[in-house]
Amino acid sequence: MAAHSAALISTNDLVRRLGAPALRLFDCTTYLKPGPDGRYIAESGRANYDKGHIPGAAFLDLQADLSDRNAKLRFTLPPLEELTKAFAAKGVGHGTSVVLYSHASPVWASRIWWMLRAIGFDDAVLLDGGLDKWKAENRPLETEATVHPPATLTLRGRPEIFVDKAALKGAIGQAGTLTLNALSHDQHKGTGGVTYGRAGRVAGSSCVPAASLFGPDKALKPIADLRAAFDGVGAAPDKRVLVYCGGGIAATLDAFVLTAMLGHRNVSVYDNSMQEWANDPSLPMETG
């Protein structure tokens, strides 16, 4: 049985909504490709979008348009006022209904969803299965680019849903807070996978890999499986949960599932994640 949430839309339901005047559909894809130094190279999904996307979808370039260009670290969240203006320029506004999807992994769509949540825009959903499921079902594609008209959008910020390294460090050993790693178990243990500096994990953290939350069709797993994954690490609804990953991307899928599907109300994402933490020797890490 598929996962169900008001924050998810199925491919069947999206077909029925295509062409609706208030619909703002976005392809959010970025690709991470291993570089020669063992670290990731981030590549815009624009070229793949131009080869074929869901009809009526515009393209959102996370790196170029929705990240802080003055920051030293990749994908850093811009000031919320700037982010609000950037989304408005892309057509997100009052009275619009946003559907987000990505290719190869849902984490890029969930990153945009979490950013919209941070500015207080809540009329956004993820396409369950993304472009992968859409193409597997032989649904229509188009190559002509869509640009949504600019919109009016007011900031109603939730800055607390993103946290910094000080918040994460302060949470170590706190009984009411759970720190969660959304990277792979190998990366968590420090035994394999891409590293962002020192290998291993934030001291005291548990692990629910984002990649374990969806199946081969890129659709999210059944709600019982999702609940079991988080119950297994003690992610009780009354706990504060701080999620991190490599660069604040995969963590947003854990955060999306916890918030939009399991009803947690106190979830935050460590924006700069291991690309910052693993390169600061003063911050405690563990392996094994």
Short mmCIF file of C-alpha atoms in Angstrom, two decimals:
data_model
loop_
_atom_site.label_atom_id
_atom_site.label_comp_id
_atom_site.label_asym_id
_atom_site.label_seq_id
_atom_site.Cartn_x
_atom_site.Cartn_y
_atom_site.Cartn_z
CA MET A 1 0.00 0.00 0.00
CA ALA A 2 1.34 3.43 -0.94
CA ALA A 3 2.14 6.17 1.52
CA HIS A 4 -0.60 8.74 2.00
CA SER A 5 -0.32 12.34 3.11
CA ALA A 6 -1.93 15.65 2.29
CA ALA A 7 1.59 16.75 1.36
CA LEU A 8 1.89 14.09 -1.36
CA ILE A 9 0.16 13.96 -4.73
CA SER A 10 -0.03 10.83 -6.89
CA THR A 11 0.74 10.77 -10.60
CA ASN A 12 -2.95 9.99 -11.24
CA ASP A 13 -4.08 13.05 -9.30
CA LEU A 14 -1.51 15.30 -10.95
CA VAL A 15 -2.76 14.28 -14.41
CA ARG A 16 -6.19 15.54 -13.43
CA ARG A 17 -4.77 18.85 -12.21
CA LEU A 18 -2.50 19.67 -15.15
CA GLY A 19 -3.49 22.97 -16.70
CA ALA A 20 -5.30 24.29 -13.60
CA PRO A 21 -4.84 28.07 -13.47
CA ALA A 22 -3.47 28.19 -9.92
CA LEU A 23 -1.13 25.20 -10.35
CA ARG A 24 2.59 25.95 -10.16
CA LEU A 25 4.52 22.83 -11.07
CA PHE A 26 8.31 22.72 -10.65
CA ASP A 27 11.12 20.34 -11.58
CA CYS A 28 13.64 20.73 -8.73
CA THR A 29 16.34 18.32 -9.91
CA THR A 30 20.01 18.61 -9.08
CA TYR A 31 22.47 15.76 -9.64
CA LEU A 32 25.36 14.87 -7.33
CA LYS A 33 28.17 13.12 -9.19
CA PRO A 34 31.32 11.76 -7.53
CA GLY A 35 34.34 13.92 -8.36
CA PRO A 36 37.98 12.87 -8.78
CA ASP A 37 38.73 13.83 -5.17
CA GLY A 38 35.99 11.52 -3.85
CA ARG A 39 33.62 14.40 -3.10
CA TYR A 40 30.45 15.28 -4.94
CA ILE A 41 30.14 17.64 -7.88
CA ALA A 42 26.71 19.29 -7.97
CA GLU A 43 25.19 19.59 -11.43
CA SER A 44 22.00 21.44 -12.32
CA GLY A 45 19.19 19.28 -13.68
CA ARG A 46 18.38 21.93 -16.29
CA ALA A 47 19.84 19.97 -19.23
CA ASN A 48 17.70 16.95 -18.39
CA TYR A 49 14.65 19.19 -17.90
CA ASP A 50 15.18 20.55 -21.42
CA LYS A 51 15.14 17.00 -22.80
CA GLY A 52 11.73 16.29 -21.31
CA HIS A 53 9.67 17.31 -18.30
CA ILE A 54 6.10 17.08 -17.06
CA PRO A 55 3.89 19.41 -19.12
CA GLY A 56 3.60 22.84 -17.54
CA ALA A 57 6.55 22.40 -15.20
CA ALA A 58 9.03 25.22 -14.72
CA PHE A 59 12.58 24.55 -13.54
CA LEU A 60 13.94 25.57 -10.15
CA ASP A 61 17.74 25.73 -9.95
CA LEU A 62 18.58 25.25 -6.28
CA GLN A 63 22.23 26.24 -6.59
CA ALA A 64 21.87 29.18 -8.96
CA ASP A 65 18.61 30.74 -7.79
CA LEU A 66 17.73 29.58 -4.27
CA SER A 67 21.03 29.35 -2.38
CA ASP A 68 23.12 32.03 -0.69
CA ARG A 69 25.66 33.09 -3.34
CA ASN A 70 27.84 34.75 -0.70
CA ALA A 71 28.17 31.62 1.43
CA LYS A 72 31.28 29.48 1.34
CA LEU A 73 29.31 26.24 1.60
CA ARG A 74 27.11 24.73 -1.09
CA PHE A 75 23.29 25.02 -0.94
CA THR A 76 23.37 27.37 2.06
CA LEU A 77 19.94 28.80 2.85
CA PRO A 78 19.70 32.50 1.91
CA PRO A 79 18.14 35.04 4.29
CA LEU A 80 14.41 34.30 4.40
CA GLU A 81 13.49 37.73 3.01
CA GLU A 82 15.66 37.08 -0.06
CA LEU A 83 14.31 33.56 -0.40
CA THR A 84 10.73 34.83 -0.33
CA LYS A 85 11.49 37.27 -3.15
CA ALA A 86 13.20 34.53 -5.16
CA PHE A 87 10.21 32.19 -4.87
CA ALA A 88 7.80 35.02 -5.75
CA ALA A 89 9.84 35.76 -8.87
CA LYS A 90 9.46 32.10 -9.87
CA GLY A 91 5.65 32.30 -9.55
CA VAL A 92 5.03 31.07 -6.00
CA GLY A 93 2.47 33.32 -4.36
CA HIS A 94 -0.77 33.68 -2.46
CA GLY A 95 -3.51 31.75 -4.23
CA THR A 96 -1.11 29.43 -6.03
CA SER A 97 -0.83 25.69 -5.40
CA VAL A 98 2.66 24.27 -5.76
CA VAL A 99 3.65 20.75 -6.85
CA LEU A 100 7.33 19.82 -6.61
CA TYR A 101 9.14 16.89 -8.19
CA SER A 102 12.65 15.76 -8.94
CA HIS A 103 14.43 13.01 -10.89
CA ALA A 104 16.50 10.13 -9.46
CA SER A 105 15.78 11.07 -5.83
CA PRO A 106 12.95 12.90 -4.05
CA VAL A 107 15.38 14.75 -1.78
CA TRP A 108 15.66 17.72 -4.13
CA ALA A 109 11.91 18.25 -4.13
CA SER A 110 11.78 17.83 -0.34
CA ARG A 111 14.55 20.43 0.05
CA ILE A 112 12.43 22.98 -1.83
CA TRP A 113 9.34 21.94 0.18
CA TRP A 114 11.24 22.50 3.44
CA MET A 115 12.50 25.89 2.22
CA LEU A 116 8.94 26.93 1.34
CA ARG A 117 7.88 25.83 4.81
CA ALA A 118 10.63 28.03 6.27
CA ILE A 119 9.13 31.13 4.65
CA GLY A 120 5.63 30.13 5.76
CA PHE A 121 4.23 28.91 2.43
CA ASP A 122 2.26 25.73 3.12
CA ASP A 123 0.34 25.07 -0.10
CA ALA A 124 3.03 22.80 -1.54
CA VAL A 125 3.08 19.06 -2.14
CA LEU A 126 5.56 16.49 -3.48
CA LEU A 127 4.78 14.34 -6.50
CA ASP A 128 5.11 10.82 -5.10
CA GLY A 129 7.62 8.96 -7.26
CA GLY A 130 8.70 12.12 -9.07
CA LEU A 131 9.74 12.12 -12.70
CA ASP A 132 10.89 8.48 -12.47
CA LYS A 133 7.41 7.14 -11.74
CA TRP A 134 5.82 9.54 -14.23
CA LYS A 135 8.09 8.27 -17.03
CA ALA A 136 7.72 4.62 -15.98
CA GLU A 137 3.96 5.02 -16.46
CA ASN A 138 4.53 6.43 -19.97
CA ARG A 139 2.86 9.71 -19.14
CA PRO A 140 3.32 12.76 -21.40
CA LEU A 141 6.46 14.89 -21.46
CA GLU A 142 7.26 18.17 -23.16
CA THR A 143 10.51 19.95 -24.01
CA GLU A 144 9.26 23.53 -24.19
CA ALA A 145 10.26 25.45 -21.08
CA THR A 146 7.56 26.93 -18.84
CA VAL A 147 8.09 30.18 -16.93
CA HIS A 148 5.43 30.97 -14.36
CA PRO A 149 4.47 34.66 -14.00
CA PRO A 150 5.86 36.47 -10.94
CA ALA A 151 3.60 36.43 -7.89
CA THR A 152 3.05 38.27 -4.62
CA LEU A 153 4.35 36.44 -1.57
CA THR A 154 4.58 37.56 2.06
CA LEU A 155 7.18 36.17 4.43
CA ARG A 156 5.68 34.38 7.41
CA GLY A 157 8.94 32.92 8.57
CA ARG A 158 9.69 29.78 10.53
CA PRO A 159 13.42 30.32 11.01
CA GLU A 160 13.50 27.67 13.74
CA ILE A 161 13.10 24.81 11.25
CA PHE A 162 16.69 25.35 10.16
CA VAL A 163 19.47 25.20 12.77
CA ASP A 164 23.21 25.84 12.87
CA LYS A 165 26.17 23.95 14.28
CA ALA A 166 25.82 25.60 17.70
CA ALA A 167 22.31 24.18 18.07
CA LEU A 168 23.50 20.74 17.07
CA LYS A 169 26.46 20.85 19.44
CA GLY A 170 24.21 22.02 22.25
CA ALA A 171 21.85 19.10 21.66
CA ILE A 172 24.50 16.43 22.28
CA GLY A 173 23.54 14.47 25.39
CA GLN A 174 20.16 16.19 25.79
CA ALA A 175 17.52 13.58 26.67
CA GLY A 176 14.66 15.42 24.98
CA THR A 177 16.45 15.85 21.66
CA LEU A 178 17.29 13.26 19.00
CA THR A 179 19.94 14.04 16.39
CA LEU A 180 19.45 12.07 13.17
CA ASN A 181 21.80 11.42 10.26
CA ALA A 182 20.08 11.01 6.87
CA LEU A 183 23.22 9.71 5.13
CA SER A 184 23.91 6.00 4.56
CA HIS A 185 24.77 3.61 7.38
CA ASP A 186 28.29 3.27 5.93
CA GLN A 187 28.77 7.03 6.01
CA HIS A 188 27.30 7.13 9.53
CA LYS A 189 29.79 4.53 10.74
CA GLY A 190 32.65 6.08 8.79
CA THR A 191 33.28 2.85 6.87
CA GLY A 192 32.44 3.93 3.31
CA GLY A 193 30.68 6.25 0.93
CA VAL A 194 31.44 9.89 0.19
CA THR A 195 32.97 11.86 3.04
CA TYR A 196 32.69 15.61 3.54
CA GLY A 197 35.86 15.95 5.61
CA ARG A 198 36.42 13.69 8.62
CA ALA A 199 34.63 10.37 8.27
CA GLY A 200 31.86 9.39 10.65
CA ARG A 201 28.93 11.10 12.33
CA VAL A 202 27.97 13.86 14.72
CA ALA A 203 28.67 12.49 18.21
CA GLY A 204 25.62 10.84 19.74
CA SER A 205 23.52 10.81 16.58
CA SER A 206 21.34 8.02 15.18
CA CYS A 207 20.74 7.18 11.52
CA VAL A 208 17.70 6.87 9.25
CA PRO A 209 19.06 7.09 5.69
CA ALA A 210 16.90 9.19 3.38
CA ALA A 211 17.51 6.60 0.66
CA SER A 212 15.81 3.96 2.83
CA LEU A 213 12.51 5.87 2.84
CA PHE A 214 11.59 5.29 -0.81
CA GLY A 215 11.48 2.31 -3.13
CA PRO A 216 12.97 1.57 -6.57
CA ASP A 217 10.10 3.52 -8.19
CA LYS A 218 11.16 6.56 -6.06
CA ALA A 219 7.74 6.60 -4.34
CA LEU A 220 7.76 6.77 -0.55
CA LYS A 221 7.35 3.49 1.31
CA PRO A 222 4.09 2.59 3.10
CA ILE A 223 3.36 4.71 6.15
CA ALA A 224 3.78 1.73 8.53
CA ASP A 225 7.31 1.15 7.21
CA LEU A 226 8.17 4.84 7.55
CA ARG A 227 6.85 4.94 11.11
CA ALA A 228 8.80 1.80 12.02
CA ALA A 229 12.04 3.28 10.67
CA PHE A 230 11.79 6.31 12.93
CA ASP A 231 10.37 4.42 15.91
CA GLY A 232 13.43 2.18 15.63
CA VAL A 233 15.76 5.05 16.54
CA GLY A 234 13.51 6.50 19.24
CA ALA A 235 12.08 9.40 17.23
CA ALA A 236 9.09 9.84 19.54
CA PRO A 237 6.60 12.62 18.62
CA ASP A 238 7.34 14.49 21.87
CA LYS A 239 11.07 14.74 21.13
CA ARG A 240 12.86 17.54 19.35
CA VAL A 241 14.47 16.04 16.24
CA LEU A 242 17.47 17.64 14.52
CA VAL A 243 18.30 16.11 11.13
CA TYR A 244 21.54 16.46 9.20
CA CYS A 245 23.23 14.92 6.15
CA GLY A 246 26.04 16.07 3.85
CA GLY A 247 24.74 19.46 2.75
CA GLY A 248 21.23 19.86 4.13
CA ILE A 249 19.48 18.08 1.25
CA ALA A 250 18.83 14.42 2.16
CA ALA A 251 17.99 15.57 5.69
CA THR A 252 14.90 17.31 4.34
CA LEU A 253 13.36 14.01 3.25
CA ASP A 254 13.63 12.66 6.80
CA ALA A 255 12.17 15.98 7.99
CA PHE A 256 9.36 15.83 5.42
CA VAL A 257 8.34 12.31 6.46
CA LEU A 258 8.48 13.16 10.15
CA THR A 259 6.52 16.40 9.76
CA ALA A 260 4.11 15.87 6.87
CA MET A 261 3.45 12.15 7.28
CA LEU A 262 4.07 11.22 10.91
CA GLY A 263 2.80 14.41 12.54
CA HIS A 264 5.94 15.52 14.38
CA ARG A 265 5.89 19.20 15.33
CA ASN A 266 9.44 19.90 16.46
CA VAL A 267 11.76 18.98 13.59
CA SER A 268 14.66 21.08 12.28
CA VAL A 269 17.32 20.62 9.61
CA TYR A 270 21.00 21.47 10.12
CA ASP A 271 21.50 23.47 6.96
CA ASN A 272 25.24 23.15 6.35
CA SER A 273 25.47 19.65 7.83
CA MET A 274 28.62 17.54 7.41
CA GLN A 275 30.24 19.83 4.84
CA GLU A 276 30.65 22.21 7.79
CA TRP A 277 30.77 19.88 10.81
CA ALA A 278 33.30 17.40 9.43
CA ASN A 279 35.74 20.20 8.59
CA ASP A 280 35.69 21.85 12.01
CA PRO A 281 38.05 19.87 14.28
CA SER A 282 36.51 21.47 17.37
CA LEU A 283 33.19 19.65 16.73
CA PRO A 284 32.88 16.11 18.14
CA MET A 285 32.53 13.13 15.81
CA GLU A 286 32.30 9.36 16.23
CA THR A 287 32.92 6.33 14.02
CA GLY A 288 32.03 2.66 14.26
#
